[in-house]
PDB file of C-alpha atoms in Angstrom:
ATOM      1  CA  MET A   1      14.626 -31.714 -91.879  1.00 79.00           C
ATOM      2  CA  GLU A   2      14.756 -35.126 -93.483  1.00 84.00           C
ATOM      3  CA  LYS A   3      17.786 -37.421 -93.176  1.00 84.00           C
ATOM      4  CA  LEU A   4      19.724 -37.708 -96.416  1.00 91.00           C
ATOM      5  CA  THR A   5      21.067 -40.839 -98.048  1.00 92.00           C
ATOM      6  CA  ASN A   6      24.844 -41.267 -98.185  1.00 91.00           C
ATOM      7  CA  LYS A   7      24.909 -40.211-101.843  1.00 94.00           C
ATOM      8  CA  GLU A   8      22.722 -37.168-101.131  1.00 95.00           C
ATOM      9  CA  GLU A   9      25.056 -36.183 -98.275  1.00 94.00           C
ATOM     10  CA  GLU A  10      28.029 -36.518-100.621  1.00 95.00           C
ATOM     11  CA  ILE A  11      26.345 -34.206-103.139  1.00 97.00           C
ATOM     12  CA  MET A  12      25.396 -31.722-100.405  1.00 97.00           C
ATOM     13  CA  GLN A  13      29.028 -31.654 -99.227  1.00 96.00           C
ATOM     14  CA  ILE A  14      30.000 -30.637-102.752  1.00 97.00           C
ATOM     15  CA  LEU A  15      27.286 -27.982-102.972  1.00 98.00           C
ATOM     16  CA  TRP A  16      28.257 -26.568 -99.564  1.00 98.00           C
ATOM     17  CA  LYS A  17      31.856 -26.384-100.775  1.00 97.00           C
ATOM     18  CA  LEU A  18      31.065 -24.831-104.175  1.00 97.00           C
ATOM     19  CA  GLU A  19      28.165 -22.683-102.855  1.00 97.00           C
ATOM     20  CA  LYS A  20      26.488 -22.833-106.284  1.00 97.00           C
ATOM     21  CA  ALA A  21      27.003 -25.191-109.181  1.00 97.00           C
ATOM     22  CA  PHE A  22      25.612 -26.705-112.323  1.00 97.00           C
ATOM     23  CA  VAL A  23      25.246 -30.494-112.454  1.00 97.00           C
ATOM     24  CA  LYS A  24      28.415 -30.808-114.561  1.00 97.00           C
ATOM     25  CA  GLU A  25      30.390 -28.876-111.915  1.00 97.00           C
ATOM     26  CA  VAL A  26      29.091 -31.171-109.176  1.00 97.00           C
ATOM     27  CA  MET A  27      30.049 -34.160-111.340  1.00 97.00           C
ATOM     28  CA  ALA A  28      33.602 -32.834-111.670  1.00 96.00           C
ATOM     29  CA  GLU A  29      33.953 -32.773-107.855  1.00 96.00           C
ATOM     30  CA  ILE A  30      32.892 -36.389-107.279  1.00 95.00           C
ATOM     31  CA  LYS A  31      36.001 -38.336-106.285  1.00 89.00           C
ATOM     32  CA  ASP A  32      34.805 -41.941-106.377  1.00 86.00           C
ATOM     33  CA  GLU A  33      32.829 -43.698-109.057  1.00 90.00           C
ATOM     34  CA  LYS A  34      30.911 -41.042-110.934  1.00 92.00           C
ATOM     35  CA  PRO A  35      27.206 -41.648-111.462  1.00 93.00           C
ATOM     36  CA  HIS A  36      25.579 -41.157-114.858  1.00 95.00           C
ATOM     37  CA  TYR A  37      24.760 -37.493-115.499  1.00 96.00           C
ATOM     38  CA  ASN A  38      20.996 -38.173-115.408  1.00 96.00           C
ATOM     39  CA  THR A  39      21.342 -40.039-112.095  1.00 96.00           C
ATOM     40  CA  LEU A  40      23.208 -37.121-110.557  1.00 97.00           C
ATOM     41  CA  SER A  41      20.611 -34.702-111.892  1.00 97.00           C
ATOM     42  CA  THR A  42      17.864 -36.811-110.282  1.00 97.00           C
ATOM     43  CA  ILE A  43      19.700 -36.843-106.930  1.00 97.00           C
ATOM     44  CA  ILE A  44      19.985 -33.056-107.021  1.00 97.00           C
ATOM     45  CA  ARG A  45      16.294 -32.695-107.922  1.00 96.00           C
ATOM     46  CA  ASN A  46      15.473 -34.976-104.966  1.00 96.00           C
ATOM     47  CA  LEU A  47      17.512 -32.646-102.741  1.00 97.00           C
ATOM     48  CA  GLU A  48      15.416 -29.783-104.088  1.00 96.00           C
ATOM     49  CA  GLU A  49      12.173 -31.656-103.299  1.00 96.00           C
ATOM     50  CA  LYS A  50      13.438 -32.346 -99.763  1.00 96.00           C
ATOM     51  CA  GLY A  51      14.083 -28.622 -99.292  1.00 96.00           C
ATOM     52  CA  TYR A  52      17.879 -28.739 -99.200  1.00 97.00           C
ATOM     53  CA  VAL A  53      18.676 -26.927-102.439  1.00 98.00           C
ATOM     54  CA  SER A  54      17.139 -24.404-104.774  1.00 97.00           C
ATOM     55  CA  TYR A  55      18.220 -23.176-108.181  1.00 97.00           C
ATOM     56  CA  ASN A  56      18.476 -20.318-110.597  1.00 96.00           C
ATOM     57  CA  ALA A  57      17.302 -21.174-114.111  1.00 95.00           C
ATOM     58  CA  PHE A  58      19.401 -20.243-117.105  1.00 94.00           C
ATOM     59  CA  GLY A  59      17.332 -21.337-120.066  1.00 92.00           C
ATOM     60  CA  LYS A  60      16.958 -25.107-119.793  1.00 91.00           C
ATOM     61  CA  THR A  61      19.795 -25.524-117.306  1.00 93.00           C
ATOM     62  CA  HIS A  62      19.790 -24.929-113.562  1.00 96.00           C
ATOM     63  CA  GLN A  63      22.465 -23.658-111.222  1.00 97.00           C
ATOM     64  CA  TYR A  64      21.871 -25.210-107.806  1.00 98.00           C
ATOM     65  CA  PHE A  65      22.722 -23.803-104.399  1.00 98.00           C
ATOM     66  CA  PRO A  66      22.174 -25.060-100.842  1.00 98.00           C
ATOM     67  CA  ILE A  67      19.402 -23.482 -98.787  1.00 97.00           C
ATOM     68  CA  VAL A  68      20.140 -25.574 -95.696  1.00 96.00           C
ATOM     69  CA  LYS A  69      23.361 -24.596 -93.956  1.00 95.00           C
ATOM     70  CA  MET A  70      25.880 -27.355 -93.293  1.00 94.00           C
ATOM     71  CA  GLU A  71      26.023 -26.336 -89.625  1.00 94.00           C
ATOM     72  CA  ASP A  72      22.243 -26.761 -89.246  1.00 93.00           C
ATOM     73  CA  TYR A  73      22.327 -30.208 -90.866  1.00 92.00           C
ATOM     74  CA  ARG A  74      25.308 -31.318 -88.795  1.00 90.00           C
ATOM     75  CA  LYS A  75      23.732 -30.113 -85.549  1.00 90.00           C
ATOM     76  CA  LYS A  76      20.440 -31.919 -86.205  1.00 87.00           C
ATOM     77  CA  PHE A  77      21.929 -35.247 -87.176  1.00 87.00           C
ATOM     78  CA  MET A  78      24.790 -35.268 -84.700  1.00 89.00           C
ATOM     79  CA  ASN A  79      22.232 -34.795 -81.938  1.00 88.00           C
ATOM     80  CA  THR A  80      20.204 -37.667 -83.394  1.00 87.00           C
ATOM     81  CA  ALA A  81      23.289 -39.915 -83.543  1.00 88.00           C
ATOM     82  CA  ILE A  82      24.297 -39.057 -79.977  1.00 91.00           C
ATOM     83  CA  ASN A  83      20.784 -39.771 -78.741  1.00 91.00           C
ATOM     84  CA  THR A  84      20.527 -43.019 -80.700  1.00 91.00           C
ATOM     85  CA  TYR A  85      23.990 -44.524 -80.300  1.00 92.00           C
ATOM     86  CA  PHE A  86      25.325 -42.986 -77.090  1.00 92.00           C
ATOM     87  CA  ASN A  87      22.215 -42.778 -74.851  1.00 92.00           C
ATOM     88  CA  SER A  88      22.197 -38.975 -75.157  1.00 91.00           C
ATOM     89  CA  SER A  89      25.619 -38.844 -73.469  1.00 91.00           C
ATOM     90  CA  TYR A  90      28.445 -36.791 -74.909  1.00 88.00           C
ATOM     91  CA  LYS A  91      30.723 -38.476 -72.380  1.00 89.00           C
ATOM     92  CA  ASN A  92      29.821 -41.872 -73.881  1.00 91.00           C
ATOM     93  CA  MET A  93      30.511 -40.512 -77.356  1.00 90.00           C
ATOM     94  CA  VAL A  94      33.926 -39.100 -76.450  1.00 89.00           C
ATOM     95  CA  SER A  95      34.922 -42.255 -74.560  1.00 89.00           C
ATOM     96  CA  PHE A  96      33.884 -44.333 -77.600  1.00 90.00           C
ATOM     97  CA  PHE A  97      36.240 -42.355 -79.834  1.00 88.00           C
ATOM     98  CA  ALA A  98      39.004 -42.554 -77.235  1.00 87.00           C
ATOM     99  CA  LYS A  99      38.643 -46.347 -76.999  1.00 89.00           C
ATOM    100  CA  GLU A 100      38.649 -46.613 -80.780  1.00 88.00           C
ATOM    101  CA  GLU A 101      41.801 -44.459 -80.816  1.00 87.00           C
ATOM    102  CA  LYS A 102      40.099 -41.880 -83.019  1.00 88.00           C
ATOM    103  CA  ILE A 103      40.950 -39.040 -80.635  1.00 88.00           C
ATOM    104  CA  SER A 104      44.260 -38.431 -78.903  1.00 88.00           C
ATOM    105  CA  ALA A 105      44.956 -37.347 -75.340  1.00 88.00           C
ATOM    106  CA  GLU A 106      46.307 -34.073 -76.737  1.00 91.00           C
ATOM    107  CA  GLU A 107      43.072 -33.463 -78.635  1.00 90.00           C
ATOM    108  CA  LEU A 108      41.100 -34.217 -75.465  1.00 89.00           C
ATOM    109  CA  ARG A 109      43.215 -31.670 -73.575  1.00 91.00           C
ATOM    110  CA  GLU A 110      42.482 -29.103 -76.306  1.00 92.00           C
ATOM    111  CA  ILE A 111      38.755 -29.807 -75.992  1.00 90.00           C
ATOM    112  CA  LEU A 112      38.957 -29.484 -72.211  1.00 89.00           C
ATOM    113  CA  ALA A 113      40.759 -26.155 -72.599  1.00 93.00           C
ATOM    114  CA  MET A 114      37.979 -24.912 -74.936  1.00 91.00           C
ATOM    115  CA  ILE A 115      35.337 -25.950 -72.398  1.00 90.00           C
ATOM    116  CA  GLU A 116      37.174 -24.272 -69.516  1.00 92.00           C
ATOM    117  CA  LYS A 117      37.483 -20.999 -71.479  1.00 90.00           C
ATOM    118  CA  LYS A 118      33.681 -20.685 -71.757  1.00 79.00           C
TER     119      LYS A 118
END
C-alpha cells in the first residue's frame, strides 16, 4: 500500500464518505479551493493506478469507488507514523498529544477505561 499525497488523501476521504461517486460529485464535496475538473480526474485516475479505487463505466464516464478500506489505510499509516515519529511507542505518542493539549485528562480516562475493559 503506497502512501498518498495530501490531495489524494483528501479525495479518498470524500470517496470513503460517498462510497461511490462521479468526478463531478467528488468536486462538489471539496471544501477548499477546488481544482480544475481535469486535475481532479487525473488525481482519481492516479488513485486507480495505485490500487485505491476502481470504477464502473457508464459510456464515457466513470463512477469511482474505493477498494481500500479507510480502516486499513489508517492502520498502515498510523503504525508508520508511530514508528517514525514516536520510536514505536504509543506511550510517547499519547504523551505528545497530552503535552500539546490535544487530548484532555477526561479523554485519557475514557481511553484507560476502554483498555481495562478488554
